[in-house]
């Protein structure tokens, strides 16, 4: 029996000072608890701006002379946590330093500002003190009113465990005040998971606490996970999925549960072990890429730890402590939906993975300290069955539709589409057409195209985006389970109240197929008001490799009505009229050059413009994956 409950946040002894240490503030200075870090252990930070220079003095518990040390000073000159040289930390300048001791010689000192080397004379050491002097001209000619914090460690490249001063927030160089930029948050809780439900990376508990501008996670495993401890010779991998705004409409992926219920905005990837090493990174949506601006999604990674930011990852025994600045989550308040996946190198080969909460149970809601369940129907769904084996593709590659179920969970449309057979390497493309005005215009207003290609599931919605015809990525709105696809589509994506007609088609377009444009499609893409071109998509494979396999329903549409809205008689009559527009079973549909024959008993639906556009969209999606 799993219980999610609030409790006092307890960390292992190694991290007690990180949570409980309280700093005493001095004028432009702050003390740091002694003993909260092994070496180099910061005990005091002082700073001053005078005569056009920033002076930083860092005191340590032990002498630095003859020893190696490294660290960074994070300087926020505009005192705006939303800007910065590195994403999510607010620091406009990051001064990094490294001191390497040499026997019978002076130490080797290296320093850089925003990754550009600067003179070693900016740093000096005397006993247990380290001095940094930076001219304000190197800091954008700042007026001297700035926020900063420092971090120290002894690693060669980057550090995921370090001493920080102040422990939380930033120190103002002018007033000496400590502050926590942005929302701080206060959620905390604990989730216990069943022991023995995973043979590899078996997580037994997840503790969560948001405080002082950071989100702390403590993962407890059944076995020892600390790097080099010999955890069955296996390295640990983990993914922490974070839905920061608790909104399915946003994000770049989901947790693969059915139906999709959480739009994942951030994913923390971590590794622990002698083979892979101890490391962590944050995967996010790249809002600056040209591909993202066009409506598709391109992701990027942020390395965690100093000198990039002040995120931590610390394995100790059978526990893993992770600290993430809330600024890296878009200055979130700590109220998120969270799911943890973990696996070992060996278990990944057998596709065994630990998930907390267990797969299909939902996510941990840090705001309420409880489970956030998966989406469910809030009203009775509509279901239609399609005959198995009626696909012209013989049901071998995700082309034979057998069921379509549609309904609503409040303002989110839930769709389930079932196939006779579905595999991860299928090349078939499925298109869902949405006629939101139910016959007012001759063509459906939106279509959602998804496909499986080389084991990757991808989806895009085509239609009105901000007043113009465009595309928006929908990969986070779909998941696969067995022979079924599950989709969760916010009505805001379809700009509709919920009354609409839909139908589903499967098709196959080889990734290298050369699909010509018809006169009609050229006119449509050119934006001409008058459409005079003709041409239809072939039902059976032609020399261009175009095929429509199956349709559900075979003819007509599936009318969907949302509770609280009315299906009008005019719309019902429009549905009947549209159903009569399509060929009856066995009726031929003329191709571009008359190449189609009557071998397909399935009606292709509106097989002229929109079917061609769906295939073009699918082809573009496949080519995007090949790129």
PDB file of C-alpha atoms in Angstrom, residues 38-326:
ATOM      1  CA  UNK A  38      34.971  18.896   3.469  1.00  0.00           C
ATOM      2  CA  UNK A  39      37.377  21.029   1.414  1.00  0.00           C
ATOM      3  CA  UNK A  40      37.488  23.854   0.506  1.00  0.00           C
ATOM      4  CA  UNK A  41      35.029  24.811   3.257  1.00  0.00           C
ATOM      5  CA  UNK A  42      33.843  28.440   3.028  1.00  0.00           C
ATOM      6  CA  UNK A  43      33.411  30.192   6.378  1.00  0.00           C
ATOM      7  CA  UNK A  44      32.872  33.790   5.274  1.00  0.00           C
ATOM      8  CA  UNK A  45      32.119  35.855   2.174  1.00  0.00           C
ATOM      9  CA  UNK A  46      32.753  39.595   1.986  1.00  0.00           C
ATOM     10  CA  UNK A  47      32.460  41.957  -0.967  1.00  0.00           C
ATOM     11  CA  UNK A  48      32.884  45.655  -1.651  1.00  0.00           C
ATOM     12  CA  UNK A  49      32.696  47.994  -4.641  1.00  0.00           C
ATOM     13  CA  UNK A  50      35.027  51.029  -4.595  1.00  0.00           C
ATOM     14  CA  UNK A  51      37.164  53.027  -6.978  1.00  0.00           C
ATOM     15  CA  UNK A  52      35.724  51.234 -10.023  1.00  0.00           C
ATOM     16  CA  UNK A  53      36.491  47.706  -8.806  1.00  0.00           C
ATOM     17  CA  UNK A  54      34.579  44.792  -7.314  1.00  0.00           C
ATOM     18  CA  UNK A  55      36.492  43.188  -4.443  1.00  0.00           C
ATOM     19  CA  UNK A  56      35.492  39.697  -3.287  1.00  0.00           C
ATOM     20  CA  UNK A  57      37.099  38.055  -0.250  1.00  0.00           C
ATOM     21  CA  UNK A  58      36.395  34.392   0.534  1.00  0.00           C
ATOM     22  CA  UNK A  59      37.586  32.885   3.831  1.00  0.00           C
ATOM     23  CA  UNK A  60      38.012  29.135   4.296  1.00  0.00           C
ATOM     24  CA  UNK A  61      38.287  26.811   7.283  1.00  0.00           C
ATOM     25  CA  UNK A  62      41.785  25.700   6.219  1.00  0.00           C
ATOM     26  CA  UNK A  63      44.742  27.252   4.460  1.00  0.00           C
ATOM     27  CA  UNK A  64      44.677  27.128   0.658  1.00  0.00           C
ATOM     28  CA  UNK A  65      48.418  27.415   0.244  1.00  0.00           C
ATOM     29  CA  UNK A  66      49.910  24.291  -1.287  1.00  0.00           C
ATOM     30  CA  UNK A  67      46.453  22.906  -2.060  1.00  0.00           C
ATOM     31  CA  UNK A  68      44.249  22.643  -5.158  1.00  0.00           C
ATOM     32  CA  UNK A  69      40.939  24.487  -5.263  1.00  0.00           C
ATOM     33  CA  UNK A  70      38.399  25.739  -7.751  1.00  0.00           C
ATOM     34  CA  UNK A  71      35.151  27.633  -7.800  1.00  0.00           C
ATOM     35  CA  UNK A  72      33.024  30.367  -9.300  1.00  0.00           C
ATOM     36  CA  UNK A  73      31.512  33.748  -8.487  1.00  0.00           C
ATOM     37  CA  UNK A  74      28.036  34.288  -9.964  1.00  0.00           C
ATOM     38  CA  UNK A  75      27.392  38.026 -10.461  1.00  0.00           C
ATOM     39  CA  UNK A  76      23.934  39.428 -11.266  1.00  0.00           C
ATOM     40  CA  UNK A  77      24.645  43.000 -12.352  1.00  0.00           C
ATOM     41  CA  UNK A  78      21.077  43.972 -13.327  1.00  0.00           C
ATOM     42  CA  UNK A  79      19.558  42.216 -10.284  1.00  0.00           C
ATOM     43  CA  UNK A  80      17.075  40.473 -12.562  1.00  0.00           C
ATOM     44  CA  UNK A  81      16.759  36.721 -11.992  1.00  0.00           C
ATOM     45  CA  UNK A  82      15.121  36.318 -15.409  1.00  0.00           C
ATOM     46  CA  UNK A  83      18.261  37.326 -17.319  1.00  0.00           C
ATOM     47  CA  UNK A  84      21.760  35.959 -17.271  1.00  0.00           C
ATOM     48  CA  UNK A  85      24.704  34.444 -19.102  1.00  0.00           C
ATOM     49  CA  UNK A  86      23.574  30.906 -18.293  1.00  0.00           C
ATOM     50  CA  UNK A  87      19.881  30.051 -18.315  1.00  0.00           C
ATOM     51  CA  UNK A  88      18.013  30.062 -15.031  1.00  0.00           C
ATOM     52  CA  UNK A  89      20.577  31.500 -12.606  1.00  0.00           C
ATOM     53  CA  UNK A  90      20.204  35.264 -13.107  1.00  0.00           C
ATOM     54  CA  UNK A  91      23.980  35.833 -13.154  1.00  0.00           C
ATOM     55  CA  UNK A  92      25.050  38.074 -16.022  1.00  0.00           C
ATOM     56  CA  UNK A  93      28.704  37.266 -15.369  1.00  0.00           C
ATOM     57  CA  UNK A  94      30.297  34.040 -14.110  1.00  0.00           C
ATOM     58  CA  UNK A  95      33.883  34.312 -12.901  1.00  0.00           C
ATOM     59  CA  UNK A  96      35.512  30.867 -12.693  1.00  0.00           C
ATOM     60  CA  UNK A  97      38.873  30.083 -11.143  1.00  0.00           C
ATOM     61  CA  UNK A  98      41.198  27.131 -10.651  1.00  0.00           C
ATOM     62  CA  UNK A  99      44.323  26.860  -8.513  1.00  0.00           C
ATOM     63  CA  UNK A 100      46.654  23.900  -9.044  1.00  0.00           C
ATOM     64  CA  UNK A 101      49.530  23.533  -6.593  1.00  0.00           C
ATOM     65  CA  UNK A 102      53.012  22.650  -7.869  1.00  0.00           C
ATOM     66  CA  UNK A 103      55.745  21.296  -5.583  1.00  0.00           C
ATOM     67  CA  UNK A 104      58.661  23.740  -5.204  1.00  0.00           C
ATOM     68  CA  UNK A 105      56.980  26.210  -7.548  1.00  0.00           C
ATOM     69  CA  UNK A 106      54.225  28.778  -7.700  1.00  0.00           C
ATOM     70  CA  UNK A 107      50.709  27.393  -8.225  1.00  0.00           C
ATOM     71  CA  UNK A 108      49.119  27.454 -11.666  1.00  0.00           C
ATOM     72  CA  UNK A 109      46.196  29.902 -11.578  1.00  0.00           C
ATOM     73  CA  UNK A 110      43.610  30.098 -14.332  1.00  0.00           C
ATOM     74  CA  UNK A 111      40.566  32.380 -14.444  1.00  0.00           C
ATOM     75  CA  UNK A 112      37.802  33.168 -16.896  1.00  0.00           C
ATOM     76  CA  UNK A 113      34.823  35.501 -17.149  1.00  0.00           C
ATOM     77  CA  UNK A 114      31.884  34.100 -19.115  1.00  0.00           C
ATOM     78  CA  UNK A 115      34.227  31.458 -20.531  1.00  0.00           C
ATOM     79  CA  UNK A 116      36.739  34.049 -21.804  1.00  0.00           C
ATOM     80  CA  UNK A 117      40.182  33.825 -20.138  1.00  0.00           C
ATOM     81  CA  UNK A 118      41.164  36.760 -17.930  1.00  0.00           C
ATOM     82  CA  UNK A 119      44.405  37.654 -16.198  1.00  0.00           C
ATOM     83  CA  UNK A 120      45.527  35.463 -13.320  1.00  0.00           C
ATOM     84  CA  UNK A 121      46.266  38.674 -11.435  1.00  0.00           C
ATOM     85  CA  UNK A 122      42.520  38.980 -10.786  1.00  0.00           C
ATOM     86  CA  UNK A 123      43.001  36.262  -8.132  1.00  0.00           C
ATOM     87  CA  UNK A 124      45.382  35.878  -5.214  1.00  0.00           C
ATOM     88  CA  UNK A 125      45.701  33.614  -2.163  1.00  0.00           C
ATOM     89  CA  UNK A 126      46.993  34.346   1.300  1.00  0.00           C
ATOM     90  CA  UNK A 127      46.660  31.676   3.957  1.00  0.00           C
ATOM     91  CA  UNK A 128      43.009  30.702   4.228  1.00  0.00           C
ATOM     92  CA  UNK A 129      41.767  33.642   2.181  1.00  0.00           C
ATOM     93  CA  UNK A 130      41.123  33.968  -1.547  1.00  0.00           C
ATOM     94  CA  UNK A 131      40.894  37.458  -3.070  1.00  0.00           C
ATOM     95  CA  UNK A 132      39.247  38.360  -6.389  1.00  0.00           C
ATOM     96  CA  UNK A 133      39.516  41.821  -7.947  1.00  0.00           C
ATOM     97  CA  UNK A 134      37.485  42.719 -11.046  1.00  0.00           C
ATOM     98  CA  UNK A 135      37.284  46.147 -12.696  1.00  0.00           C
ATOM     99  CA  UNK A 136      33.680  47.261 -13.250  1.00  0.00           C
ATOM    100  CA  UNK A 137      34.594  47.834 -16.894  1.00  0.00           C
ATOM    101  CA  UNK A 138      34.721  44.035 -17.233  1.00  0.00           C
ATOM    102  CA  UNK A 139      31.200  43.873 -15.758  1.00  0.00           C
ATOM    103  CA  UNK A 140      29.490  46.121 -18.284  1.00  0.00           C
ATOM    104  CA  UNK A 141      30.511  49.296 -16.420  1.00  0.00           C
ATOM    105  CA  UNK A 142      28.050  48.418 -13.680  1.00  0.00           C
ATOM    106  CA  UNK A 143      27.244  50.978 -10.987  1.00  0.00           C
ATOM    107  CA  UNK A 144      28.287  48.555  -8.256  1.00  0.00           C
ATOM    108  CA  UNK A 145      24.808  47.631  -7.033  1.00  0.00           C
ATOM    109  CA  UNK A 146      24.779  43.914  -7.807  1.00  0.00           C
ATOM    110  CA  UNK A 147      23.884  40.526  -6.330  1.00  0.00           C
ATOM    111  CA  UNK A 148      26.278  37.602  -6.107  1.00  0.00           C
ATOM    112  CA  UNK A 149      27.040  34.227  -4.583  1.00  0.00           C
ATOM    113  CA  UNK A 150      30.147  32.058  -4.632  1.00  0.00           C
ATOM    114  CA  UNK A 151      30.816  28.306  -4.866  1.00  0.00           C
ATOM    115  CA  UNK A 152      33.977  26.349  -4.061  1.00  0.00           C
ATOM    116  CA  UNK A 153      35.068  22.790  -4.877  1.00  0.00           C
ATOM    117  CA  UNK A 154      38.115  20.733  -5.822  1.00  0.00           C
ATOM    118  CA  UNK A 155      36.968  19.105  -9.089  1.00  0.00           C
ATOM    119  CA  UNK A 156      38.851  19.488 -12.373  1.00  0.00           C
ATOM    120  CA  UNK A 157      35.995  20.464 -14.713  1.00  0.00           C
ATOM    121  CA  UNK A 158      32.618  20.787 -13.035  1.00  0.00           C
ATOM    122  CA  UNK A 159      31.220  20.024  -9.611  1.00  0.00           C
ATOM    123  CA  UNK A 160      27.845  18.641  -8.538  1.00  0.00           C
ATOM    124  CA  UNK A 161      28.813  18.847  -4.859  1.00  0.00           C
ATOM    125  CA  UNK A 162      30.303  22.105  -3.596  1.00  0.00           C
ATOM    126  CA  UNK A 163      30.168  24.677  -0.825  1.00  0.00           C
ATOM    127  CA  UNK A 164      28.009  27.733  -1.454  1.00  0.00           C
ATOM    128  CA  UNK A 165      27.940  31.122   0.243  1.00  0.00           C
ATOM    129  CA  UNK A 166      25.407  32.243   1.059  1.00  0.00           C
ATOM    130  CA  UNK A 167      23.776  28.811   1.367  1.00  0.00           C
ATOM    131  CA  UNK A 168      20.641  30.198  -0.323  1.00  0.00           C
ATOM    132  CA  UNK A 169      19.873  33.294  -2.323  1.00  0.00           C
ATOM    133  CA  UNK A 170      22.276  36.123  -3.118  1.00  0.00           C
ATOM    134  CA  UNK A 171      24.272  38.811  -1.301  1.00  0.00           C
ATOM    135  CA  UNK A 172      23.902  42.442  -2.372  1.00  0.00           C
ATOM    136  CA  UNK A 173      27.225  44.225  -2.726  1.00  0.00           C
ATOM    137  CA  UNK A 174      25.788  47.633  -1.819  1.00  0.00           C
ATOM    138  CA  UNK A 175      23.539  46.933   1.166  1.00  0.00           C
ATOM    139  CA  UNK A 176      24.871  43.581   2.395  1.00  0.00           C
ATOM    140  CA  UNK A 177      21.340  42.215   2.398  1.00  0.00           C
ATOM    141  CA  UNK A 178      20.477  38.599   1.601  1.00  0.00           C
ATOM    142  CA  UNK A 179      17.559  37.914  -0.716  1.00  0.00           C
ATOM    143  CA  UNK A 180      15.895  34.999  -2.491  1.00  0.00           C
ATOM    144  CA  UNK A 181      15.187  35.995  -6.131  1.00  0.00           C
ATOM    145  CA  UNK A 182      11.807  34.942  -7.522  1.00  0.00           C
ATOM    146  CA  UNK A 183       9.193  32.660  -5.917  1.00  0.00           C
ATOM    147  CA  UNK A 184      10.460  30.505  -3.066  1.00  0.00           C
ATOM    148  CA  UNK A 185       7.725  27.879  -2.706  1.00  0.00           C
ATOM    149  CA  UNK A 186       6.980  25.801   0.387  1.00  0.00           C
ATOM    150  CA  UNK A 187       5.636  22.344  -0.651  1.00  0.00           C
ATOM    151  CA  UNK A 188       7.079  19.257   0.990  1.00  0.00           C
ATOM    152  CA  UNK A 189       6.083  15.636   1.213  1.00  0.00           C
ATOM    153  CA  UNK A 190       7.113  12.008   1.074  1.00  0.00           C
ATOM    154  CA  UNK A 191       6.058   9.146  -1.157  1.00  0.00           C
ATOM    155  CA  UNK A 192       6.813   5.535  -0.244  1.00  0.00           C
ATOM    156  CA  UNK A 193       7.116   2.965  -3.026  1.00  0.00           C
ATOM    157  CA  UNK A 194       6.885  -0.798  -2.752  1.00  0.00           C
ATOM    158  CA  UNK A 195      10.163  -2.594  -2.124  1.00  0.00           C
ATOM    159  CA  UNK A 196      11.099  -5.278  -4.645  1.00  0.00           C
ATOM    160  CA  UNK A 197       8.976  -4.082  -7.570  1.00  0.00           C
ATOM    161  CA  UNK A 198      12.132  -3.634  -9.661  1.00  0.00           C
ATOM    162  CA  UNK A 199      15.141  -5.933  -9.819  1.00  0.00           C
ATOM    163  CA  UNK A 200      17.573  -3.206 -10.798  1.00  0.00           C
ATOM    164  CA  UNK A 201      17.148   0.401  -9.696  1.00  0.00           C
ATOM    165  CA  UNK A 202      14.493  -0.172  -7.027  1.00  0.00           C
ATOM    166  CA  UNK A 203      13.328   3.138  -5.543  1.00  0.00           C
ATOM    167  CA  UNK A 204      11.603   2.837  -2.166  1.00  0.00           C
ATOM    168  CA  UNK A 205      10.990   6.489  -1.347  1.00  0.00           C
ATOM    169  CA  UNK A 206      10.890   9.997  -2.785  1.00  0.00           C
ATOM    170  CA  UNK A 207      11.138  13.041  -0.480  1.00  0.00           C
ATOM    171  CA  UNK A 208      10.378  16.480  -1.880  1.00  0.00           C
ATOM    172  CA  UNK A 209      10.883  19.935  -0.423  1.00  0.00           C
ATOM    173  CA  UNK A 210      10.758  23.395  -2.005  1.00  0.00           C
ATOM    174  CA  UNK A 211      12.351  26.177   0.038  1.00  0.00           C
ATOM    175  CA  UNK A 212      14.584  29.228  -0.240  1.00  0.00           C
ATOM    176  CA  UNK A 213      14.395  29.287  -4.047  1.00  0.00           C
ATOM    177  CA  UNK A 214      15.380  25.632  -4.555  1.00  0.00           C
ATOM    178  CA  UNK A 215      13.638  22.300  -5.114  1.00  0.00           C
ATOM    179  CA  UNK A 216      15.196  19.442  -3.126  1.00  0.00           C
ATOM    180  CA  UNK A 217      14.639  15.789  -4.006  1.00  0.00           C
ATOM    181  CA  UNK A 218      15.860  12.827  -1.989  1.00  0.00           C
ATOM    182  CA  UNK A 219      15.589   9.449  -3.747  1.00  0.00           C
ATOM    183  CA  UNK A 220      16.016   6.370  -1.572  1.00  0.00           C
ATOM    184  CA  UNK A 221      16.960   3.082  -3.277  1.00  0.00           C
ATOM    185  CA  UNK A 222      16.733  -0.431  -1.894  1.00  0.00           C
ATOM    186  CA  UNK A 223      20.434  -1.021  -2.604  1.00  0.00           C
ATOM    187  CA  UNK A 224      23.621   0.991  -2.478  1.00  0.00           C
ATOM    188  CA  UNK A 225      23.961   3.375  -5.418  1.00  0.00           C
ATOM    189  CA  UNK A 226      26.996   5.468  -4.483  1.00  0.00           C
ATOM    190  CA  UNK A 227      29.559   5.700  -7.269  1.00  0.00           C
ATOM    191  CA  UNK A 228      32.254   3.053  -6.935  1.00  0.00           C
ATOM    192  CA  UNK A 229      30.407   1.088  -4.240  1.00  0.00           C
ATOM    193  CA  UNK A 230      29.881  -1.950  -6.478  1.00  0.00           C
ATOM    194  CA  UNK A 231      26.098  -1.920  -6.888  1.00  0.00           C
ATOM    195  CA  UNK A 232      26.072  -5.299  -8.647  1.00  0.00           C
ATOM    196  CA  UNK A 233      28.502  -3.796 -11.160  1.00  0.00           C
ATOM    197  CA  UNK A 234      25.640  -1.750 -12.627  1.00  0.00           C
ATOM    198  CA  UNK A 235      25.398   1.984 -13.151  1.00  0.00           C
ATOM    199  CA  UNK A 236      22.218   3.833 -12.268  1.00  0.00           C
ATOM    200  CA  UNK A 237      20.341   5.963 -14.801  1.00  0.00           C
ATOM    201  CA  UNK A 238      17.408   8.169 -13.938  1.00  0.00           C
ATOM    202  CA  UNK A 239      14.894  10.531 -15.494  1.00  0.00           C
ATOM    203  CA  UNK A 240      12.885  12.981 -13.415  1.00  0.00           C
ATOM    204  CA  UNK A 241       9.913  14.327 -15.370  1.00  0.00           C
ATOM    205  CA  UNK A 242       8.627  17.724 -14.241  1.00  0.00           C
ATOM    206  CA  UNK A 243       5.345  19.300 -15.338  1.00  0.00           C
ATOM    207  CA  UNK A 244       6.132  22.714 -13.888  1.00  0.00           C
ATOM    208  CA  UNK A 245       2.867  24.469 -14.816  1.00  0.00           C
ATOM    209  CA  UNK A 246       0.704  21.355 -14.289  1.00  0.00           C
ATOM    210  CA  UNK A 247      -0.768  21.825 -17.769  1.00  0.00           C
ATOM    211  CA  UNK A 248      -1.056  19.111 -20.449  1.00  0.00           C
ATOM    212  CA  UNK A 249      -1.189  21.779 -23.179  1.00  0.00           C
ATOM    213  CA  UNK A 250       2.478  22.698 -22.686  1.00  0.00           C
ATOM    214  CA  UNK A 251       5.655  20.646 -22.684  1.00  0.00           C
ATOM    215  CA  UNK A 252       7.794  18.641 -25.097  1.00  0.00           C
ATOM    216  CA  UNK A 253       6.984  15.080 -23.966  1.00  0.00           C
ATOM    217  CA  UNK A 254       4.877  13.084 -21.500  1.00  0.00           C
ATOM    218  CA  UNK A 255       5.409  10.234 -19.056  1.00  0.00           C
ATOM    219  CA  UNK A 256       4.178   7.599 -21.596  1.00  0.00           C
ATOM    220  CA  UNK A 257       1.200   6.784 -19.390  1.00  0.00           C
ATOM    221  CA  UNK A 258      -2.212   6.331 -21.001  1.00  0.00           C
ATOM    222  CA  UNK A 259      -3.908   8.650 -21.556  1.00  0.00           C
ATOM    223  CA  UNK A 260      -1.271  11.406 -21.618  1.00  0.00           C
ATOM    224  CA  UNK A 261      -2.026  13.564 -18.583  1.00  0.00           C
ATOM    225  CA  UNK A 262       1.105  15.589 -17.881  1.00  0.00           C
ATOM    226  CA  UNK A 263       2.875  17.943 -20.276  1.00  0.00           C
ATOM    227  CA  UNK A 264       6.521  17.593 -19.300  1.00  0.00           C
ATOM    228  CA  UNK A 265       8.318  20.946 -19.409  1.00  0.00           C
ATOM    229  CA  UNK A 266      11.635  19.730 -17.944  1.00  0.00           C
ATOM    230  CA  UNK A 267      13.435  16.405 -17.609  1.00  0.00           C
ATOM    231  CA  UNK A 268      16.406  15.841 -15.331  1.00  0.00           C
ATOM    232  CA  UNK A 269      18.738  13.108 -16.613  1.00  0.00           C
ATOM    233  CA  UNK A 270      21.247  11.655 -14.151  1.00  0.00           C
ATOM    234  CA  UNK A 271      23.802   8.856 -14.043  1.00  0.00           C
ATOM    235  CA  UNK A 272      25.646   7.306 -11.090  1.00  0.00           C
ATOM    236  CA  UNK A 273      28.340   4.652 -11.289  1.00  0.00           C
ATOM    237  CA  UNK A 274      31.975   3.894 -12.119  1.00  0.00           C
ATOM    238  CA  UNK A 275      31.314   3.328 -15.816  1.00  0.00           C
ATOM    239  CA  UNK A 276      29.084   6.317 -16.639  1.00  0.00           C
ATOM    240  CA  UNK A 277      30.274   8.528 -13.800  1.00  0.00           C
ATOM    241  CA  UNK A 278      28.146  10.842 -11.686  1.00  0.00           C
ATOM    242  CA  UNK A 279      26.552  13.498 -13.849  1.00  0.00           C
ATOM    243  CA  UNK A 280      23.274  15.336 -14.396  1.00  0.00           C
ATOM    244  CA  UNK A 281      21.691  17.566 -17.019  1.00  0.00           C
ATOM    245  CA  UNK A 282      18.378  19.292 -17.596  1.00  0.00           C
ATOM    246  CA  UNK A 283      16.472  18.760 -20.849  1.00  0.00           C
ATOM    247  CA  UNK A 284      14.213  21.636 -21.909  1.00  0.00           C
ATOM    248  CA  UNK A 285      12.390  22.998 -24.923  1.00  0.00           C
ATOM    249  CA  UNK A 286      14.653  25.258 -26.974  1.00  0.00           C
ATOM    250  CA  UNK A 287      12.472  28.323 -27.423  1.00  0.00           C
ATOM    251  CA  UNK A 288      15.154  30.129 -29.428  1.00  0.00           C
ATOM    252  CA  UNK A 289      15.497  27.607 -32.262  1.00  0.00           C
ATOM    253  CA  UNK A 290      14.058  28.289 -35.694  1.00  0.00           C
ATOM    254  CA  UNK A 291      12.345  24.893 -35.662  1.00  0.00           C
ATOM    255  CA  UNK A 292      10.510  25.703 -32.426  1.00  0.00           C
ATOM    256  CA  UNK A 293       9.432  29.077 -33.792  1.00  0.00           C
ATOM    257  CA  UNK A 294       7.777  27.360 -36.767  1.00  0.00           C
ATOM    258  CA  UNK A 295       5.603  25.249 -34.442  1.00  0.00           C
ATOM    259  CA  UNK A 296       7.690  22.118 -34.061  1.00  0.00           C
ATOM    260  CA  UNK A 297       9.708  21.292 -30.955  1.00  0.00           C
ATOM    261  CA  UNK A 298      13.461  21.221 -30.622  1.00  0.00           C
ATOM    262  CA  UNK A 299      14.958  20.388 -27.252  1.00  0.00           C
ATOM    263  CA  UNK A 300      18.271  21.259 -25.705  1.00  0.00           C
ATOM    264  CA  UNK A 301      20.293  20.275 -22.669  1.00  0.00           C
ATOM    265  CA  UNK A 302      21.654  22.311 -19.766  1.00  0.00           C
ATOM    266  CA  UNK A 303      24.591  20.884 -17.866  1.00  0.00           C
ATOM    267  CA  UNK A 304      23.971  20.957 -14.117  1.00  0.00           C
ATOM    268  CA  UNK A 305      26.553  21.968 -11.531  1.00  0.00           C
ATOM    269  CA  UNK A 306      29.248  24.619 -11.078  1.00  0.00           C
ATOM    270  CA  UNK A 307      30.345  26.540 -13.141  1.00  0.00           C
ATOM    271  CA  UNK A 308      27.080  26.470 -15.116  1.00  0.00           C
ATOM    272  CA  UNK A 309      24.681  26.866 -12.196  1.00  0.00           C
ATOM    273  CA  UNK A 310      24.304  25.876  -8.558  1.00  0.00           C
ATOM    274  CA  UNK A 311      22.412  22.605  -9.036  1.00  0.00           C
ATOM    275  CA  UNK A 312      23.611  19.621  -6.985  1.00  0.00           C
ATOM    276  CA  UNK A 313      23.584  15.840  -7.345  1.00  0.00           C
ATOM    277  CA  UNK A 314      25.039  13.872  -4.415  1.00  0.00           C
ATOM    278  CA  UNK A 315      24.922  10.070  -4.119  1.00  0.00           C
ATOM    279  CA  UNK A 316      25.520   8.715  -0.609  1.00  0.00           C
ATOM    280  CA  UNK A 317      24.939   5.095   0.312  1.00  0.00           C
ATOM    281  CA  UNK A 318      21.504   4.103  -0.930  1.00  0.00           C
ATOM    282  CA  UNK A 319      20.298   7.693  -1.378  1.00  0.00           C
ATOM    283  CA  UNK A 320      20.589  10.348  -4.073  1.00  0.00           C
ATOM    284  CA  UNK A 321      20.148  14.014  -3.169  1.00  0.00           C
ATOM    285  CA  UNK A 322      19.336  16.478  -5.930  1.00  0.00           C
ATOM    286  CA  UNK A 323      18.952  20.231  -5.552  1.00  0.00           C
ATOM    287  CA  UNK A 324      17.594  22.293  -8.433  1.00  0.00           C
ATOM    288  CA  UNK A 325      17.340  26.109  -8.352  1.00  0.00           C
ATOM    289  CA  UNK A 326      13.739  27.095  -9.085  1.00  0.00           C
TER     290      UNK A 326
END
